[in-house]
Coordinates of C-alpha atoms in Angstrom, one line a residue:
X1 CA -18.3 -8.2 -32.3
X2 CA -15.6 -10.4 -33.8
X3 CA -15.4 -8.6 -37.1
X4 CA -14.1 -5.1 -37.1
X5 CA -14.8 -4.5 -40.8
X6 CA -15.7 -1.3 -42.6
X7 CA -18.4 -2.7 -44.8
X8 CA -21.4 -1.2 -43.2
X9 CA -20.3 2.3 -43.7
X10 CA -19.8 4.7 -46.6
X11 CA -16.8 6.4 -48.1
X12 CA -14.8 9.7 -48.8
X13 CA -13.8 11.5 -52.1
X14 CA -11.9 14.4 -53.6
X15 CA -10.2 17.3 -52.0
X16 CA -12.8 19.8 -53.1
X17 CA -13.2 21.3 -49.7
X18 CA -15.9 23.8 -49.0
X19 CA -16.9 25.1 -45.7
X20 CA -20.7 25.0 -45.6
X21 CA -21.4 26.0 -42.0
X22 CA -19.8 26.8 -38.7
X23 CA -21.9 27.1 -35.6
X24 CA -20.2 28.2 -32.4
X25 CA -21.6 27.0 -29.0
X26 CA -20.8 27.8 -25.4
X27 CA -17.3 27.6 -24.2
X28 CA -16.3 25.1 -21.5
X29 CA -14.8 26.0 -18.1
X30 CA -11.4 25.5 -19.8
X31 CA -12.2 28.3 -22.4
X32 CA -12.8 25.7 -25.1
X33 CA -15.1 26.6 -28.0
X34 CA -17.1 24.0 -29.9
X35 CA -17.7 24.4 -33.7
X36 CA -20.0 22.2 -35.7
X37 CA -18.5 22.0 -39.1
X38 CA -19.6 20.8 -42.6
X39 CA -17.2 20.0 -45.4
X40 CA -18.4 19.2 -48.9
X41 CA -16.4 16.6 -50.8
X42 CA -17.1 14.9 -54.1
X43 CA -20.3 12.9 -53.5
X44 CA -20.5 13.5 -49.8
X45 CA -21.3 16.1 -47.1
X46 CA -19.2 15.5 -44.0
X47 CA -20.1 16.8 -40.5
X48 CA -17.6 17.1 -37.7
X49 CA -17.0 18.7 -34.3
X50 CA -14.0 21.0 -33.6
X51 CA -13.0 21.6 -30.0
X52 CA -10.4 24.3 -29.5
X53 CA -9.1 27.2 -27.5
X54 CA -7.6 30.5 -28.7
X55 CA -4.1 29.3 -27.8
X56 CA -4.3 26.0 -29.8
X57 CA -1.7 25.9 -32.6
X58 CA -1.9 22.2 -33.4
X59 CA -5.0 20.3 -34.5
X60 CA -5.5 16.6 -34.0
X61 CA -7.8 14.9 -36.6
X62 CA -9.5 11.9 -35.0
X63 CA -10.6 9.2 -37.5
X64 CA -13.1 6.6 -36.3
X65 CA -12.8 2.9 -37.0
X66 CA -14.8 0.6 -39.2
X67 CA -18.5 -0.1 -39.5
X68 CA -21.1 2.6 -38.8
X69 CA -19.0 4.1 -36.1
X70 CA -19.7 7.8 -35.6
X71 CA -17.5 10.7 -34.5
X72 CA -17.9 9.8 -30.8
X73 CA -16.9 6.1 -31.3
X74 CA -20.5 4.9 -31.1
X75 CA -22.9 3.0 -33.3
X76 CA -26.6 2.1 -33.0
X77 CA -25.9 -1.0 -31.0
X78 CA -22.9 -0.1 -28.9
X79 CA -22.2 3.3 -27.3
X80 CA -19.0 3.9 -25.4
X81 CA -18.1 7.5 -26.2
X82 CA -14.4 6.6 -26.5
X83 CA -13.6 9.1 -29.2
X84 CA -15.7 11.8 -27.6
X85 CA -13.8 11.4 -24.4
X86 CA -10.5 11.4 -26.3
X87 CA -11.3 14.6 -28.2
X88 CA -12.3 16.4 -25.0
X89 CA -9.3 15.2 -23.0
X90 CA -6.8 16.3 -25.7
X91 CA -8.6 19.7 -26.1
X92 CA -8.2 20.2 -22.3
X93 CA -4.5 19.7 -22.8
X94 CA -4.3 22.5 -25.3
X95 CA -4.8 20.7 -28.6
X96 CA -7.6 21.4 -31.0
X97 CA -9.5 18.3 -31.9
X98 CA -11.7 17.5 -34.9
X99 CA -13.7 14.4 -35.0
X100 CA -16.2 13.6 -37.7
X101 CA -18.8 11.2 -39.0
X102 CA -17.7 9.1 -42.0
X103 CA -19.7 9.5 -45.1
X104 CA -23.1 7.9 -44.7
X105 CA -22.8 7.7 -40.9
X106 CA -24.4 9.9 -38.4
X107 CA -24.9 13.4 -39.7
X108 CA -22.7 12.9 -42.8
X109 CA -24.3 11.9 -46.1
X110 CA -23.2 10.1 -49.2
X111 CA -24.4 10.0 -52.8
X112 CA -22.9 6.6 -53.3
X113 CA -24.4 3.2 -52.7
X114 CA -22.4 0.4 -50.9
X115 CA -21.3 -1.2 -54.1
X116 CA -19.6 2.0 -55.3
X117 CA -17.6 2.6 -52.1
X118 CA -13.8 2.2 -52.0
X119 CA -11.3 2.5 -49.2
X120 CA -9.7 5.5 -51.0
X121 CA -13.0 7.4 -50.7
X122 CA -12.6 7.4 -46.9
X123 CA -8.9 8.3 -47.1
X124 CA -9.7 11.2 -49.4
X125 CA -12.3 12.4 -46.9
X126 CA -9.7 12.4 -44.1
X127 CA -7.3 14.3 -46.3
X128 CA -10.0 16.8 -47.0
X129 CA -10.3 17.5 -43.3
X130 CA -6.5 17.9 -43.0
X131 CA -6.6 20.5 -45.8
X132 CA -9.5 22.2 -44.2
X133 CA -7.8 22.5 -40.8
X134 CA -4.8 24.1 -42.4
X135 CA -6.3 26.3 -45.1
X136 CA -9.7 27.3 -43.5
X137 CA -8.9 27.2 -39.8
X138 CA -5.2 28.2 -40.0
X139 CA -3.7 25.6 -37.8
X140 CA 0.1 25.5 -38.1
X141 CA 0.4 21.8 -37.5
X142 CA -2.1 18.9 -38.1
X143 CA -1.7 15.5 -36.5
X144 CA -3.7 12.5 -37.8
X145 CA -4.9 10.1 -35.1
X146 CA -6.7 7.0 -36.2
X147 CA -8.5 4.4 -34.2
X148 CA -8.7 0.8 -35.4
X149 CA -9.3 0.9 -39.2
X150 CA -9.1 4.7 -38.9
X151 CA -5.4 4.2 -38.2
X152 CA -4.9 2.8 -41.7
X153 CA -7.1 5.6 -43.2
X154 CA -4.8 8.1 -41.6
X155 CA -1.7 6.5 -43.0
X156 CA -3.2 6.5 -46.5
X157 CA -4.3 10.1 -46.1
X158 CA -0.7 11.0 -45.2
X159 CA 0.4 9.8 -48.6
X160 CA -2.0 12.2 -50.2
X161 CA -0.8 15.4 -48.5
X162 CA 1.7 16.2 -45.6
X163 CA 0.7 15.7 -42.0
X164 CA 2.9 16.7 -39.1
X165 CA 2.4 13.7 -36.9
X166 CA 0.7 10.3 -36.8
X167 CA -0.9 8.3 -34.0
X168 CA -2.3 4.8 -34.3
X169 CA -4.7 3.6 -31.6
X170 CA -5.5 -0.1 -31.8
X171 CA -4.6 -0.1 -35.5
X172 CA -3.8 -3.2 -37.5
X173 CA -0.2 -3.7 -38.5
X174 CA -0.9 -6.3 -41.1
X175 CA -3.1 -6.4 -44.2
X176 CA -6.8 -6.8 -43.7
X177 CA -6.9 -10.3 -45.2
X178 CA -4.4 -11.6 -42.6
X179 CA -6.4 -10.0 -39.7
X180 CA -9.7 -11.3 -40.9
X181 CA -8.3 -14.8 -41.2
X182 CA -7.1 -14.6 -37.6
X183 CA -10.5 -13.4 -36.4
X184 CA -12.2 -16.2 -38.2
X185 CA -9.8 -18.9 -37.0
X186 CA -12.0 -20.0 -34.0
X187 CA -15.0 -20.6 -36.2
X188 CA -16.1 -24.1 -37.3
X189 CA -13.8 -25.7 -39.8
X190 CA -16.4 -25.3 -42.6
X191 CA -16.7 -21.6 -42.0
X192 CA -12.9 -21.2 -42.0
X193 CA -12.6 -23.2 -45.2
X194 CA -15.3 -21.2 -47.1
X195 CA -13.9 -17.9 -45.8
X196 CA -10.4 -18.8 -46.9
X197 CA -11.7 -19.4 -50.4
X198 CA -13.4 -16.1 -50.6
X199 CA -10.5 -14.1 -49.0
X200 CA -8.1 -15.6 -51.5
X201 CA -10.2 -14.5 -54.4
X202 CA -10.7 -11.0 -53.0
X203 CA -6.9 -10.7 -52.5
X204 CA -6.5 -11.5 -56.2
X205 CA -8.9 -8.6 -57.0
X206 CA -11.7 -11.0 -57.9
X207 CA -15.3 -10.8 -56.6
X208 CA -17.2 -13.9 -55.6
X209 CA -20.8 -14.4 -56.7
X210 CA -21.9 -17.2 -54.4
X211 CA -21.6 -16.6 -50.7
X212 CA -22.8 -19.1 -48.0
X213 CA -25.7 -17.5 -46.0
X214 CA -23.7 -17.6 -42.7
X215 CA -21.0 -15.5 -44.3
X216 CA -23.3 -13.1 -46.2
X217 CA -23.1 -10.2 -43.8
X218 CA -19.3 -10.2 -44.0
X219 CA -18.8 -11.1 -47.7
X220 CA -22.0 -9.9 -49.4
X221 CA -21.4 -9.1 -53.1
X222 CA -22.1 -5.4 -52.7
X223 CA -19.3 -4.9 -50.2
X224 CA -16.7 -7.0 -51.9
X225 CA -15.3 -4.2 -54.1
X226 CA -14.7 -2.2 -51.0
X227 CA -12.9 -5.2 -49.4
X228 CA -10.7 -5.6 -52.4
X229 CA -9.6 -2.0 -52.2
X230 CA -9.1 -2.2 -48.4
X231 CA -7.1 -5.4 -48.6
X232 CA -4.6 -3.9 -51.0
X233 CA -2.9 -1.9 -48.2
X234 CA -0.2 -3.0 -45.9
X235 CA -0.2 -0.7 -42.8
X236 CA 3.4 -1.6 -41.8
X237 CA 4.7 -0.8 -45.3
X238 CA 2.9 2.5 -45.3
X239 CA 4.3 3.4 -41.8
X240 CA 7.8 2.6 -42.9
X241 CA 7.4 5.2 -45.7
X242 CA 6.0 7.9 -43.4
X243 CA 8.7 10.4 -42.5
X244 CA 7.0 12.3 -39.7
X245 CA 6.9 11.5 -35.9
X246 CA 4.7 8.5 -35.2
X247 CA 3.2 6.9 -32.1
X248 CA 1.6 3.4 -31.9
X249 CA -0.6 2.6 -28.8
X250 CA -1.9 -0.9 -28.4
X251 CA -4.0 -2.3 -25.6
X252 CA -3.0 -5.8 -24.6
X253 CA -6.6 -6.8 -23.7
X254 CA -7.7 -5.9 -27.2
X255 CA -9.7 -8.8 -28.6
X256 CA -9.6 -7.5 -32.2
X257 CA -6.1 -6.3 -32.8
X258 CA -3.1 -7.8 -31.0
X259 CA 0.6 -8.2 -30.4
X260 CA 1.3 -9.4 -34.0
X261 CA 0.0 -6.1 -35.2
X262 CA 1.8 -3.8 -32.8
X263 CA 5.0 -5.8 -33.4
X264 CA 4.7 -5.3 -37.2
X265 CA 4.3 -1.5 -36.7
X266 CA 7.2 -1.4 -34.3
X267 CA 9.4 -3.2 -36.8
X268 CA 8.2 -0.8 -39.5
X269 CA 9.9 2.0 -37.5
X270 CA 7.3 3.7 -35.3
X271 CA 9.1 6.4 -33.3
X272 CA 7.3 5.3 -30.1
X273 CA 5.3 2.2 -29.3
X274 CA 3.3 1.9 -26.1
X275 CA 1.6 -1.3 -24.9
X276 CA -1.0 -0.7 -22.2
X277 CA -1.5 -4.0 -20.4
X278 CA -5.2 -3.7 -19.5
X279 CA -6.6 -1.5 -22.3
X280 CA -9.1 -3.0 -24.7
X281 CA -10.2 -2.1 -28.3
X282 CA -12.4 0.7 -27.2
X283 CA -9.6 2.3 -25.2
X284 CA -10.9 1.4 -21.7
X285 CA -9.4 -0.4 -18.7
X286 CA -10.8 -3.9 -19.2
X287 CA -11.0 -7.0 -17.1
X288 CA -9.2 -10.2 -18.2
X289 CA -12.4 -12.1 -18.9
X290 CA -13.9 -11.7 -22.4
X291 CA -17.5 -11.1 -21.3
X292 CA -16.4 -8.2 -19.1
X293 CA -14.2 -6.8 -21.9
X294 CA -17.0 -6.9 -24.5
X295 CA -19.4 -5.3 -22.0
X296 CA -17.3 -2.2 -22.1
X297 CA -18.1 -1.7 -25.8
X298 CA -21.5 -0.5 -24.6
X299 CA -20.7 1.5 -21.5
X300 CA -20.8 5.2 -22.0
X301 CA -20.1 6.0 -18.4
X302 CA -16.7 4.3 -18.3
X303 CA -13.9 6.7 -19.1
X304 CA -10.7 6.0 -21.1
X305 CA -7.8 4.0 -19.8
X306 CA -6.0 6.4 -17.5
X307 CA -2.6 6.1 -19.2
X308 CA -3.8 6.7 -22.7
X309 CA -4.1 10.5 -22.9
X310 CA -0.9 11.2 -20.9
X311 CA 1.0 8.9 -23.4
X312 CA -0.4 10.8 -26.4
X313 CA 0.3 14.2 -24.9
X314 CA 3.9 13.2 -23.9
X315 CA 4.5 12.1 -27.5
X316 CA 3.0 15.3 -29.0
X317 CA 5.1 17.5 -26.7
X318 CA 8.3 15.5 -27.3
X319 CA 7.7 15.8 -31.1
X320 CA 7.1 19.6 -30.7
X321 CA 3.6 19.3 -32.0

């Protein structure tokens, strides 16, 4: 629960975008259509869900966070449907939404093993979906919306090809090494010391052969190359370079990403920064106690924080998106 790292998941590659299949299902009461899409990239077959109406001109690409998190914001242990609720709510507001399973997660497949995965693979996959939405589906504007680590993936994808808007939900504003150190700070001194040694080597671009058993799940050798590629990025620096309209939304009851991160993104020049006092990391209205907060990670029936979607929609409208 403490570690919001991407190591359990797979990665994305080149912009060789081929539409493999589109299956249309029943429209909702709001005249929304659902399309199950498949995009083939180098070494991966990616599956996603597009919700749209005939009037939608702008598409919002929703990128999930780290670990084996699927298109709905769920994994095998915790199901909260946060991204599914978000996609549906934005579609009801007139925006097409595309959410997808990362390579090797859910219905998406990967030809690569863990040791061969890099952060850029995931960013290239996101960029492939952006290109698909423009070229294959004909949307005039595409907004990238990333949750947690997906926020950084969206920023990196925006350096690969133009996007019309950017939204960060619970996204880190500092490099991964800094955030991991902060998340580990409350561990026993021995764990903190050993973690520091490993993190320092990874930041230097060097792998570590010997990993203490208690830290193996986080720093196992097969995931270290991915970590090295991930830690090379500074979210605030990337946001400062992004020229389009940008929104940063941070819940102040988030136990994984906090004020230091949103402050870094604010300083980097985000056009709008919103702090929702009671929202947690999975975008829900959370109690002040940690146990109650964590319990929401596994509650599918609890809807999104009531202020989240209105803030996103207001930003999109103000930005003419």
